[in-house]
Amino acid sequence: MKNKYSIFSLIKNALSGHENWQRAWRDPEPKKEYDAIIIGGGGHGLATAYYLAKKHKVTNIAVVEKGWIGGGNTGRNTTIIRSNYLWDASAGLYDHALKIWEGLSQELNYNVMFSQRGVMNLAHNLQDVRDLKRRTHANRLNGVDAIWLSTEEVKKFCPIINTSPNIRYPVLGGTLQKRAGTARHDAVAWGYARGADAMGVDIIQNCEVKGIKRNGNQVEGVETTKGFIKSKKIGVVAAGHSSVIANMAGIRLPLESKPLQALVSEPVKPIIDTVVMSNAVHAYVSQSDKGELVIGAGTDSYVSYTQKGSHNIVEETLRAILELYPIFSRMKMLRQWGGIVDICPDASPIISKTQIKGLYFNCGWGTGGFKATPGSGDLFAHTIANDEPHQLNAAFNLNRFVSGDLVDEHGAAAVAH
Amino acid sequence: MFLINCPYCGERDQTEFSCGGEAHIERPKQPTELSDDQWAEYLFMRKNIKGVQFERWNHAHGCRKWFNMVRDTSNDKIHAVYKMGETPPVK
């Protein structure tokens, strides 16, 4: 049983020099067999294991991770959380996640630093205005909070934005989702890992999957760098490397893996207390609790597994940032990095069974998976436990690419990538 | 960022080019006879290889011609560039 984190445990451990904190999770060797194996120890994978154990009482689970937990896209995203998607299926999916976020720190007894500071999306031309107003109405019909702001209201909400009509892409208004915001991404992985571990889930790090063993049309287990592990149910949550795992199982997915970049500036005093995204000029920015500006750039246009990304992408983003926020013109950027995102043709995720029995995929989150972490884990756990999707992820099946029933969020998701 | 050796113009900066995705996906010869599964396979399913991959590229801000490339997606190294219609080099 895990010790509960509280003000009393903090005081107690402070008095003993912080030397007696209990390990947050074990470091076990893999057993020979599990009831379910989750491939990928990022936020989504750990959340899947957590909800499998908590809601479906499947506790004999291994999460196998080739590196360290949260070292992939979980630790590389820009931590933005929102649910203002256009289509009904997406609104249902992402708002389900947002509702879990609202109580997540309490549920996990782990501070994920969820901050509902609002996310504002800017419009820069008449078509943007029409699209964003339409999305605002669609959001409200789906019970997702959204309001339209005029240029003056945008300026009032975030005074450092340049709202002059004389810039290349003037701000013509924007939308605001007040329930949206940010969270500490590492804490999400750690919180779910600690919670899952407490219920008996084995988190096995530095264990790379090398093959998927099949007996006819049924999975038998995974070959890993720590030996063969048997299981009749395998959930793959491998983000950019989903196709690599799919190839091991002999199936193909409708995915392309591309580097997506982000960067942070030197830390400064609080200057922007919300998240501002701009679709048309491709710039989005927020400020971390440490004071760094957190800036998201775009994806490269070609498949690549190098976690770097091209320099011209960063240049384009910073150009847009400077025009919208002239106050940042002399700031220095500290770090830049890339993560490999798996993009679906319709820019919506896949949380689905496959044609192989016992093999499940949770992938295709593309450039915006972090926000969905709790909902994704919850629904994928449901799908694995029942061998059937939950009604909220039924639309996000693999078969939609055959039936043509796509959930096209490319233009609708409020970010153009 | 890398340099690309356009078979028509020579070595140019990658920003002049746009990537057209996986190469050698053959358009169905009898489209009316394809099942939904076969259409999905043709339209959406991709190899998305981590390693040596065959791709189509276009010199969009140059000669605007299409060509093929053999590239290692794990380190962005280009192994070969060849014109449309030419036999792909063996890797």
Short mmCIF file of C-alpha atoms in Angstrom, two decimals:
data_model
loop_
_atom_site.label_atom_id
_atom_site.label_comp_id
_atom_site.label_asym_id
_atom_site.label_seq_id
_atom_site.Cartn_x
_atom_site.Cartn_y
_atom_site.Cartn_z
CA MET A 1 0.00 0.00 0.00
CA LYS A 2 1.27 3.39 -0.93
CA ASN A 3 1.65 6.13 1.62
CA LYS A 4 -0.76 8.96 0.90
CA TYR A 5 0.76 12.28 -0.05
CA SER A 6 -0.56 15.04 2.20
CA ILE A 7 0.56 18.10 4.12
CA PHE A 8 1.29 15.77 7.07
CA SER A 9 3.47 13.42 5.02
CA LEU A 10 5.30 16.48 3.71
CA ILE A 11 5.97 17.80 7.22
CA LYS A 12 6.98 14.33 8.46
CA ASN A 13 9.43 13.82 5.60
CA ALA A 14 10.76 17.36 5.86
CA LEU A 15 11.68 16.65 9.50
CA SER A 16 13.66 13.58 8.46
CA GLY A 17 15.50 15.44 5.71
CA HIS A 18 13.40 13.99 2.85
CA GLU A 19 15.37 10.75 3.06
CA ASN A 20 12.51 8.40 3.87
CA TRP A 21 10.06 8.97 1.03
CA GLN A 22 8.62 5.71 -0.20
CA ARG A 23 9.42 4.71 -3.80
CA ALA A 24 6.65 5.94 -6.08
CA TRP A 25 6.69 2.68 -8.09
CA ARG A 26 8.61 -0.60 -8.10
CA ASP A 27 11.15 -1.71 -10.69
CA PRO A 28 10.13 -5.34 -11.23
CA GLU A 29 11.49 -8.00 -13.54
CA PRO A 30 8.84 -9.26 -15.98
CA LYS A 31 6.79 -12.30 -14.98
CA LYS A 32 6.33 -15.13 -17.49
CA GLU A 33 2.70 -14.33 -18.18
CA TYR A 34 0.22 -11.50 -17.73
CA ASP A 35 -3.52 -11.08 -18.30
CA ALA A 36 -2.70 -8.01 -20.41
CA ILE A 37 0.42 -6.29 -21.71
CA ILE A 38 0.50 -2.60 -22.55
CA ILE A 39 3.27 -1.63 -24.98
CA GLY A 40 4.36 1.93 -24.27
CA GLY A 41 4.84 3.60 -20.90
CA GLY A 42 3.73 7.09 -21.80
CA GLY A 43 0.75 8.89 -20.29
CA HIS A 44 -1.81 7.04 -22.43
CA GLY A 45 -0.30 3.60 -21.76
CA LEU A 46 0.04 4.14 -18.02
CA ALA A 47 -3.49 5.56 -17.85
CA THR A 48 -4.75 2.48 -19.71
CA ALA A 49 -3.10 0.19 -17.15
CA TYR A 50 -4.43 2.34 -14.29
CA TYR A 51 -8.05 2.19 -15.48
CA LEU A 52 -7.81 -1.52 -16.38
CA ALA A 53 -6.81 -2.18 -12.78
CA LYS A 54 -9.13 0.31 -11.15
CA LYS A 55 -12.35 -0.01 -13.15
CA HIS A 56 -12.08 -3.47 -14.69
CA LYS A 57 -10.19 -5.25 -11.89
CA VAL A 58 -7.55 -6.57 -14.29
CA THR A 59 -4.44 -6.11 -12.14
CA ASN A 60 -2.09 -8.73 -13.58
CA ILE A 61 -0.76 -6.27 -16.17
CA ALA A 62 2.67 -5.32 -17.46
CA VAL A 63 3.47 -1.96 -19.02
CA VAL A 64 6.60 -2.44 -21.14
CA GLU A 65 8.54 0.66 -22.10
CA LYS A 66 11.67 0.73 -24.25
CA GLY A 67 13.09 3.81 -22.50
CA TRP A 68 11.89 5.41 -19.31
CA ILE A 69 8.26 6.24 -18.55
CA GLY A 70 7.10 9.56 -19.92
CA GLY A 71 10.31 9.97 -21.92
CA GLY A 72 8.57 10.05 -25.27
CA ASN A 73 5.81 12.39 -26.38
CA THR A 74 4.42 12.65 -22.83
CA GLY A 75 7.44 14.70 -21.90
CA ARG A 76 7.72 16.50 -25.24
CA ASN A 77 4.34 18.11 -25.77
CA THR A 78 3.32 21.68 -24.95
CA THR A 79 0.90 20.51 -22.19
CA ILE A 80 -2.22 22.12 -23.64
CA ILE A 81 -5.59 20.69 -22.66
CA ARG A 82 -8.85 21.64 -24.40
CA SER A 83 -11.94 19.98 -25.83
CA ASN A 84 -13.27 22.52 -28.35
CA TYR A 85 -13.41 20.12 -31.29
CA LEU A 86 -15.96 20.50 -34.06
CA TRP A 87 -17.49 17.06 -34.60
CA ASP A 88 -19.80 15.32 -32.13
CA ALA A 89 -17.59 12.24 -31.81
CA SER A 90 -14.49 14.35 -31.08
CA ALA A 91 -16.30 16.64 -28.65
CA GLY A 92 -17.51 13.56 -26.77
CA LEU A 93 -14.03 12.05 -26.67
CA TYR A 94 -12.03 15.13 -25.66
CA ASP A 95 -14.62 16.50 -23.23
CA HIS A 96 -14.72 13.10 -21.52
CA ALA A 97 -10.98 13.55 -20.96
CA LEU A 98 -11.37 17.14 -19.78
CA LYS A 99 -13.94 16.08 -17.18
CA ILE A 100 -11.48 13.51 -15.80
CA TRP A 101 -8.69 16.14 -15.77
CA GLU A 102 -10.84 18.31 -13.51
CA GLY A 103 -10.63 15.78 -10.67
CA LEU A 104 -7.41 13.97 -11.60
CA SER A 105 -5.02 15.35 -8.96
CA GLN A 106 -7.44 14.31 -6.20
CA GLU A 107 -8.13 10.91 -7.76
CA LEU A 108 -4.44 10.07 -8.19
CA ASN A 109 -3.34 11.75 -4.93
CA TYR A 110 -0.70 13.34 -7.15
CA ASN A 111 -0.56 16.99 -8.13
CA VAL A 112 -0.69 17.10 -11.93
CA MET A 113 -0.81 20.92 -11.72
CA PHE A 114 -3.91 21.13 -13.86
CA SER A 115 -4.54 24.81 -14.47
CA GLN A 116 -7.75 25.95 -16.17
CA ARG A 117 -6.25 29.16 -17.49
CA GLY A 118 -8.27 29.08 -20.70
CA VAL A 119 -7.29 28.48 -24.30
CA MET A 120 -7.89 31.21 -26.86
CA ASN A 121 -7.90 30.52 -30.62
CA LEU A 122 -7.35 33.54 -32.85
CA ALA A 123 -8.98 34.34 -36.19
CA HIS A 124 -6.94 36.21 -38.78
CA ASN A 125 -9.18 36.31 -41.84
CA LEU A 126 -12.87 36.18 -42.66
CA GLN A 127 -12.87 32.44 -43.23
CA ASP A 128 -11.23 31.93 -39.83
CA VAL A 129 -14.00 34.04 -38.30
CA ARG A 130 -16.69 31.93 -39.96
CA ASP A 131 -15.01 28.64 -39.05
CA LEU A 132 -14.35 29.58 -35.45
CA LYS A 133 -17.88 30.96 -34.93
CA ARG A 134 -19.28 27.76 -36.38
CA ARG A 135 -17.08 25.75 -34.04
CA THR A 136 -18.22 27.84 -31.06
CA HIS A 137 -21.85 27.02 -31.86
CA ALA A 138 -21.06 23.33 -32.41
CA ASN A 139 -19.18 23.20 -29.10
CA ARG A 140 -22.08 24.71 -27.19
CA LEU A 141 -24.57 22.30 -28.75
CA ASN A 142 -22.32 19.50 -27.46
CA GLY A 143 -22.13 20.97 -23.97
CA VAL A 144 -18.54 22.16 -24.41
CA ASP A 145 -17.99 25.70 -23.13
CA ALA A 146 -16.96 28.19 -25.81
CA ILE A 147 -17.35 31.90 -26.36
CA TRP A 148 -16.57 34.24 -29.23
CA LEU A 149 -14.39 37.28 -28.51
CA SER A 150 -14.15 40.46 -30.58
CA THR A 151 -10.73 41.97 -31.30
CA GLU A 152 -11.16 44.32 -28.32
CA GLU A 153 -12.12 41.44 -26.06
CA VAL A 154 -9.07 39.47 -27.25
CA LYS A 155 -6.87 42.43 -26.36
CA LYS A 156 -8.52 42.74 -22.95
CA PHE A 157 -8.10 39.03 -22.22
CA CYS A 158 -4.46 38.94 -23.33
CA PRO A 159 -3.04 42.50 -23.48
CA ILE A 160 0.34 41.60 -25.00
CA ILE A 161 -1.19 40.52 -28.32
CA ASN A 162 -0.62 42.95 -31.15
CA THR A 163 -4.15 43.75 -32.37
CA SER A 164 -3.12 46.51 -34.76
CA PRO A 165 -5.00 46.30 -38.08
CA ASN A 166 -1.71 47.01 -39.86
CA ILE A 167 0.01 43.68 -39.31
CA ARG A 168 0.26 41.00 -42.00
CA TYR A 169 -2.43 38.81 -40.40
CA PRO A 170 -4.54 41.11 -38.19
CA VAL A 171 -6.48 39.64 -35.27
CA LEU A 172 -10.17 39.71 -36.21
CA GLY A 173 -11.39 37.98 -33.06
CA GLY A 174 -11.06 34.67 -31.34
CA THR A 175 -12.70 31.91 -29.37
CA LEU A 176 -12.16 31.13 -25.72
CA GLN A 177 -12.64 27.89 -23.83
CA LYS A 178 -12.34 28.82 -20.17
CA ARG A 179 -12.28 25.23 -18.86
CA ALA A 180 -9.25 24.50 -21.01
CA GLY A 181 -5.68 25.02 -19.84
CA THR A 182 -2.47 23.17 -19.11
CA ALA A 183 -1.05 20.48 -16.80
CA ARG A 184 2.40 19.30 -15.79
CA HIS A 185 3.01 16.55 -18.34
CA ASP A 186 5.64 14.55 -16.42
CA ALA A 187 3.43 14.51 -13.34
CA VAL A 188 0.66 12.90 -15.36
CA ALA A 189 2.89 9.95 -16.27
CA TRP A 190 4.28 9.71 -12.74
CA GLY A 191 0.86 9.98 -11.11
CA TYR A 192 -0.64 7.24 -13.26
CA ALA A 193 2.48 5.07 -12.80
CA ARG A 194 2.27 5.40 -9.02
CA GLY A 195 -1.47 4.70 -9.05
CA ALA A 196 -1.17 1.68 -11.35
CA ASP A 197 1.81 0.28 -9.43
CA ALA A 198 -0.13 0.51 -6.16
CA MET A 199 -2.78 -1.78 -7.66
CA GLY A 200 -0.17 -4.36 -8.70
CA VAL A 201 0.67 -3.31 -12.26
CA ASP A 202 4.28 -4.11 -13.24
CA ILE A 203 5.97 -1.16 -14.95
CA ILE A 204 8.95 -2.56 -16.83
CA GLN A 205 11.28 0.11 -18.16
CA ASN A 206 14.24 -0.30 -20.53
CA CYS A 207 12.40 -3.21 -22.12
CA GLU A 208 11.98 -2.90 -25.87
CA VAL A 209 9.45 -4.98 -27.75
CA LYS A 210 11.14 -6.85 -30.61
CA GLY A 211 8.30 -8.97 -31.91
CA ILE A 212 4.65 -9.91 -31.52
CA LYS A 213 4.00 -13.64 -31.36
CA ARG A 214 0.84 -14.88 -33.02
CA ASN A 215 -0.82 -18.25 -33.12
CA GLY A 216 -2.98 -18.01 -36.22
CA ASN A 217 -5.24 -15.07 -35.58
CA GLN A 218 -4.64 -14.83 -31.81
CA VAL A 219 -1.78 -13.00 -30.10
CA GLU A 220 0.35 -15.11 -27.78
CA GLY A 221 2.77 -12.61 -26.32
CA VAL A 222 5.66 -10.26 -26.99
CA GLU A 223 9.35 -10.84 -27.60
CA THR A 224 11.30 -8.23 -25.66
CA THR A 225 14.87 -7.38 -24.78
CA LYS A 226 14.09 -8.97 -21.39
CA GLY A 227 12.79 -12.21 -22.92
CA PHE A 228 9.44 -13.54 -24.05
CA ILE A 229 6.35 -12.42 -22.09
CA LYS A 230 3.13 -14.33 -22.60
CA SER A 231 -0.29 -12.67 -22.80
CA LYS A 232 -3.55 -13.16 -24.66
CA LYS A 233 -4.25 -9.42 -24.69
CA ILE A 234 -1.85 -6.79 -25.97
CA GLY A 235 -2.64 -3.08 -26.05
CA VAL A 236 -0.29 -1.01 -28.18
CA VAL A 237 0.10 2.63 -27.16
CA ALA A 238 3.35 3.40 -28.96
CA ALA A 239 2.58 6.82 -30.51
CA GLY A 240 5.07 7.55 -33.32
CA HIS A 241 6.27 3.95 -33.30
CA SER A 242 2.80 2.38 -33.71
CA SER A 243 3.52 1.37 -37.31
CA VAL A 244 6.75 -0.31 -36.20
CA ILE A 245 4.80 -2.49 -33.76
CA ALA A 246 2.04 -3.06 -36.34
CA ASN A 247 4.66 -4.32 -38.83
CA MET A 248 5.81 -6.85 -36.20
CA ALA A 249 2.26 -8.15 -36.00
CA GLY A 250 1.95 -8.21 -39.79
CA ILE A 251 -0.69 -5.51 -40.17
CA ARG A 252 -0.66 -2.04 -41.68
CA LEU A 253 -2.06 1.15 -40.18
CA PRO A 254 -3.17 4.38 -41.87
CA LEU A 255 -0.43 6.36 -40.15
CA GLU A 256 2.52 8.54 -41.03
CA SER A 257 5.09 9.40 -38.36
CA LYS A 258 6.53 12.91 -38.43
CA PRO A 259 8.60 15.09 -36.13
CA LEU A 260 6.68 17.79 -34.29
CA GLN A 261 8.74 20.48 -32.62
CA ALA A 262 8.42 22.64 -29.56
CA LEU A 263 10.71 25.11 -27.86
CA VAL A 264 10.99 27.06 -24.65
CA SER A 265 12.48 30.47 -23.92
CA GLU A 266 14.56 31.65 -21.01
CA PRO A 267 12.37 32.04 -17.89
CA VAL A 268 10.83 35.46 -17.28
CA LYS A 269 8.28 36.97 -14.90
CA PRO A 270 4.59 36.17 -15.53
CA ILE A 271 3.57 37.83 -18.79
CA ILE A 272 0.93 35.56 -20.33
CA ASP A 273 -1.60 33.86 -18.05
CA THR A 274 -3.49 31.88 -20.66
CA VAL A 275 -2.83 29.75 -23.75
CA VAL A 276 -3.10 31.47 -27.12
CA MET A 277 -3.24 29.47 -30.33
CA SER A 278 -3.28 30.79 -33.83
CA ASN A 279 -4.22 28.44 -36.60
CA ALA A 280 -3.57 30.63 -39.63
CA VAL A 281 -0.06 31.79 -38.75
CA HIS A 282 0.75 28.62 -36.83
CA ALA A 283 1.94 29.90 -33.52
CA TYR A 284 0.86 28.95 -30.08
CA VAL A 285 2.26 30.03 -26.79
CA SER A 286 1.77 29.69 -23.05
CA GLN A 287 3.99 30.25 -20.04
CA SER A 288 5.18 27.51 -17.71
CA ASP A 289 5.20 27.86 -13.94
CA LYS A 290 8.98 28.23 -14.18
CA GLY A 291 8.44 31.28 -16.38
CA GLU A 292 9.52 29.87 -19.73
CA LEU A 293 7.43 30.63 -22.79
CA VAL A 294 6.31 27.29 -24.16
CA ILE A 295 5.99 27.50 -27.93
CA GLY A 296 4.63 24.88 -30.26
CA ALA A 297 5.78 24.68 -33.87
CA GLY A 298 4.53 22.56 -36.76
CA THR A 299 5.35 19.14 -38.15
CA ASP A 300 7.81 18.37 -40.89
CA SER A 301 6.10 17.36 -44.11
CA TYR A 302 7.91 14.03 -44.49
CA VAL A 303 8.10 10.78 -42.53
CA SER A 304 10.96 10.76 -40.06
CA TYR A 305 11.76 9.04 -36.79
CA THR A 306 14.52 11.47 -35.82
CA GLN A 307 13.34 13.40 -32.78
CA LYS A 308 14.66 16.67 -34.18
CA GLY A 309 12.66 18.43 -36.87
CA SER A 310 13.73 20.99 -39.46
CA HIS A 311 15.03 24.43 -38.61
CA ASN A 312 12.79 26.23 -41.10
CA ILE A 313 9.71 25.06 -39.17
CA VAL A 314 10.98 26.78 -36.03
CA GLU A 315 11.83 29.92 -37.98
CA GLU A 316 8.32 30.15 -39.39
CA THR A 317 6.75 29.77 -35.96
CA LEU A 318 8.99 32.35 -34.33
CA ARG A 319 8.30 34.80 -37.15
CA ALA A 320 4.59 34.50 -36.42
CA ILE A 321 5.15 34.77 -32.66
CA LEU A 322 7.13 37.97 -33.11
CA GLU A 323 4.46 39.60 -35.21
CA LEU A 324 1.72 38.73 -32.74
CA TYR A 325 3.80 39.50 -29.63
CA PRO A 326 6.33 42.25 -30.40
CA ILE A 327 7.18 42.30 -26.65
CA PHE A 328 9.01 38.95 -27.10
CA SER A 329 11.39 40.30 -29.74
CA ARG A 330 14.50 40.18 -27.54
CA MET A 331 13.80 36.93 -25.73
CA LYS A 332 16.28 34.11 -26.08
CA MET A 333 15.16 30.58 -26.78
CA LEU A 334 16.71 28.02 -24.45
CA ARG A 335 15.79 24.59 -25.74
CA GLN A 336 14.20 23.04 -28.82
CA TRP A 337 13.19 19.42 -29.29
CA GLY A 338 11.06 17.12 -31.43
CA GLY A 339 8.72 14.23 -30.80
CA ILE A 340 7.48 11.70 -33.33
CA VAL A 341 3.75 12.00 -33.86
CA ASP A 342 1.63 9.43 -35.67
CA ILE A 343 -0.83 11.20 -37.92
CA CYS A 344 -4.04 9.69 -39.29
CA PRO A 345 -5.45 10.78 -42.66
CA ASP A 346 -8.43 12.35 -40.85
CA ALA A 347 -6.39 13.78 -37.93
CA SER A 348 -8.42 11.75 -35.45
CA PRO A 349 -7.14 8.96 -33.23
CA ILE A 350 -7.66 5.20 -33.44
CA ILE A 351 -8.78 3.42 -30.24
CA SER A 352 -9.70 0.09 -31.63
CA LYS A 353 -9.63 -3.67 -31.92
CA THR A 354 -7.78 -5.06 -34.92
CA GLN A 355 -8.33 -8.02 -37.22
CA ILE A 356 -6.02 -9.99 -34.90
CA LYS A 357 -7.72 -11.32 -31.78
CA GLY A 358 -6.31 -9.89 -28.58
CA LEU A 359 -4.39 -7.10 -30.32
CA TYR A 360 -5.60 -3.56 -29.68
CA PHE A 361 -4.25 -0.24 -30.90
CA ASN A 362 -4.50 3.20 -29.34
CA CYS A 363 -2.71 5.48 -31.80
CA GLY A 364 -3.03 8.22 -34.38
CA TRP A 365 -3.27 11.00 -31.81
CA GLY A 366 -1.01 13.02 -34.06
CA THR A 367 -0.17 16.45 -32.77
CA GLY A 368 -2.72 16.61 -29.96
CA GLY A 369 -2.72 13.53 -27.77
CA PHE A 370 -1.68 14.92 -24.42
CA LYS A 371 -5.01 16.61 -23.71
CA ALA A 372 -6.80 13.29 -24.11
CA THR A 373 -4.53 11.22 -21.82
CA PRO A 374 -7.05 10.36 -19.05
CA GLY A 375 -9.98 9.80 -21.44
CA SER A 376 -7.86 7.80 -23.85
CA GLY A 377 -6.66 5.51 -21.06
CA ASP A 378 -10.16 5.08 -19.70
CA LEU A 379 -11.72 4.21 -23.07
CA PHE A 380 -8.85 1.99 -24.21
CA ALA A 381 -9.04 0.07 -20.92
CA HIS A 382 -12.77 -0.41 -21.54
CA THR A 383 -12.06 -1.62 -25.09
CA ILE A 384 -9.42 -4.13 -23.94
CA ALA A 385 -11.42 -5.41 -20.94
CA ASN A 386 -14.68 -5.93 -22.85
CA ASP A 387 -13.25 -6.64 -26.31
CA GLU A 388 -15.74 -3.98 -27.43
CA PRO A 389 -15.38 -0.20 -27.69
CA HIS A 390 -17.11 2.20 -25.29
CA GLN A 391 -19.75 4.30 -27.06
CA LEU A 392 -17.42 7.31 -26.79
CA ASN A 393 -14.66 5.66 -28.83
CA ALA A 394 -16.85 3.56 -31.14
CA ALA A 395 -16.40 6.12 -33.94
CA PHE A 396 -12.62 5.93 -33.58
CA ASN A 397 -12.29 2.37 -34.86
CA LEU A 398 -9.85 1.14 -37.44
CA ASN A 399 -12.67 0.10 -39.73
CA ARG A 400 -13.64 3.72 -40.46
CA PHE A 401 -10.98 3.78 -43.17
CA VAL A 402 -12.83 0.97 -44.92
CA SER A 403 -16.38 2.25 -44.35
CA GLY A 404 -15.40 5.85 -45.17
CA ASP A 405 -16.95 7.12 -41.93
CA LEU A 406 -14.01 9.40 -41.16
CA VAL A 407 -13.91 11.94 -38.33
CA ASP A 408 -12.28 14.76 -40.27
CA GLU A 409 -10.75 17.11 -37.74
CA HIS A 410 -8.02 18.49 -40.02
CA GLY A 411 -9.42 21.95 -40.43
CA ALA A 412 -11.82 21.65 -37.56
CA ALA A 413 -9.48 20.90 -34.70
CA ALA A 414 -8.41 24.54 -34.57
CA VAL A 415 -4.80 23.79 -35.44
CA ALA A 416 -3.57 23.43 -38.97
CA HIS A 417 -1.40 20.39 -38.79
CA MET B 1 17.36 19.93 -42.49
CA PHE B 2 19.16 18.25 -45.37
CA LEU B 3 20.23 18.85 -48.95
CA ILE B 4 18.42 17.03 -51.74
CA ASN B 5 20.04 16.18 -55.05
CA CYS B 6 17.26 16.91 -57.55
CA PRO B 7 17.87 14.66 -60.61
CA TYR B 8 17.14 17.68 -62.84
CA CYS B 9 18.64 20.65 -60.93
CA GLY B 10 21.30 19.21 -58.66
CA GLU B 11 21.79 19.79 -54.96
CA ARG B 12 19.31 22.17 -53.36
CA ASP B 13 18.00 22.97 -49.91
CA GLN B 14 15.24 20.72 -48.60
CA THR B 15 12.92 23.70 -48.08
CA GLU B 16 12.56 23.91 -51.89
CA PHE B 17 10.98 20.45 -51.96
CA SER B 18 7.73 18.92 -50.84
CA CYS B 19 7.28 15.29 -49.91
CA GLY B 20 4.60 13.27 -51.67
CA GLY B 21 4.72 10.26 -49.36
CA GLU B 22 5.32 6.58 -50.02
CA ALA B 23 6.40 5.74 -53.57
CA HIS B 24 5.39 2.89 -55.89
CA ILE B 25 1.79 2.62 -54.71
CA GLU B 26 0.15 1.49 -57.92
CA ARG B 27 -3.18 2.97 -58.89
CA PRO B 28 -5.77 0.16 -59.17
CA LYS B 29 -6.09 -1.02 -62.75
CA GLN B 30 -9.74 -2.00 -62.34
CA PRO B 31 -11.12 0.53 -59.83
CA THR B 32 -14.72 -0.59 -60.29
CA GLU B 33 -13.87 -4.12 -59.17
CA LEU B 34 -12.17 -3.13 -55.92
CA SER B 35 -13.73 -4.04 -52.58
CA ASP B 36 -13.93 -1.47 -49.77
CA ASP B 37 -11.04 -3.24 -48.02
CA GLN B 38 -8.86 -2.94 -51.12
CA TRP B 39 -9.74 0.74 -51.49
CA ALA B 40 -8.82 1.38 -47.85
CA GLU B 41 -5.53 -0.42 -48.42
CA TYR B 42 -4.79 1.71 -51.50
CA LEU B 43 -5.94 5.05 -50.11
CA PHE B 44 -4.96 5.01 -46.45
CA MET B 45 -2.70 2.16 -45.33
CA ARG B 46 1.00 3.01 -45.32
CA LYS B 47 4.20 1.14 -44.52
CA ASN B 48 5.51 4.13 -42.52
CA ILE B 49 8.86 2.37 -42.18
CA LYS B 50 11.47 3.22 -39.57
CA GLY B 51 14.48 2.62 -41.77
CA VAL B 52 14.99 2.67 -45.53
CA GLN B 53 11.87 3.90 -47.30
CA PHE B 54 10.99 4.72 -50.93
CA GLU B 55 9.32 8.11 -51.34
CA ARG B 56 8.05 10.55 -53.94
CA TRP B 57 9.33 14.12 -53.79
CA ASN B 58 8.55 17.24 -55.78
CA HIS B 59 10.95 20.11 -56.45
CA ALA B 60 8.09 22.53 -55.73
CA HIS B 61 10.14 25.75 -55.65
CA GLY B 62 12.44 24.73 -58.51
CA CYS B 63 11.81 22.70 -61.65
CA ARG B 64 8.49 21.44 -60.20
CA LYS B 65 9.25 17.91 -61.39
CA TRP B 66 8.45 14.78 -59.40
CA PHE B 67 11.08 12.16 -58.63
CA ASN B 68 11.74 9.27 -56.27
CA MET B 69 14.04 9.04 -53.28
CA VAL B 70 15.42 6.26 -51.11
CA ARG B 71 15.80 7.67 -47.60
CA ASP B 72 16.49 6.24 -44.16
CA THR B 73 13.76 7.67 -41.93
CA SER B 74 15.66 6.77 -38.77
CA ASN B 75 18.47 9.24 -39.53
CA ASP B 76 17.23 11.24 -42.55
CA LYS B 77 20.15 10.05 -44.72
CA ILE B 78 19.38 9.95 -48.44
CA HIS B 79 20.66 6.79 -50.17
CA ALA B 80 19.55 7.40 -53.74
CA VAL B 81 17.51 9.69 -55.96
CA TYR B 82 16.01 8.50 -59.26
CA LYS B 83 13.58 9.74 -61.88
CA MET B 84 9.96 8.68 -62.20
CA GLY B 85 9.67 5.52 -64.27
CA GLU B 86 13.20 4.36 -63.51
CA THR B 87 13.74 1.06 -61.76
CA PRO B 88 14.25 1.59 -58.03
CA PRO B 89 17.81 0.82 -56.91
CA VAL B 90 18.20 -2.24 -54.71
CA LYS B 91 18.89 -1.16 -51.14
#
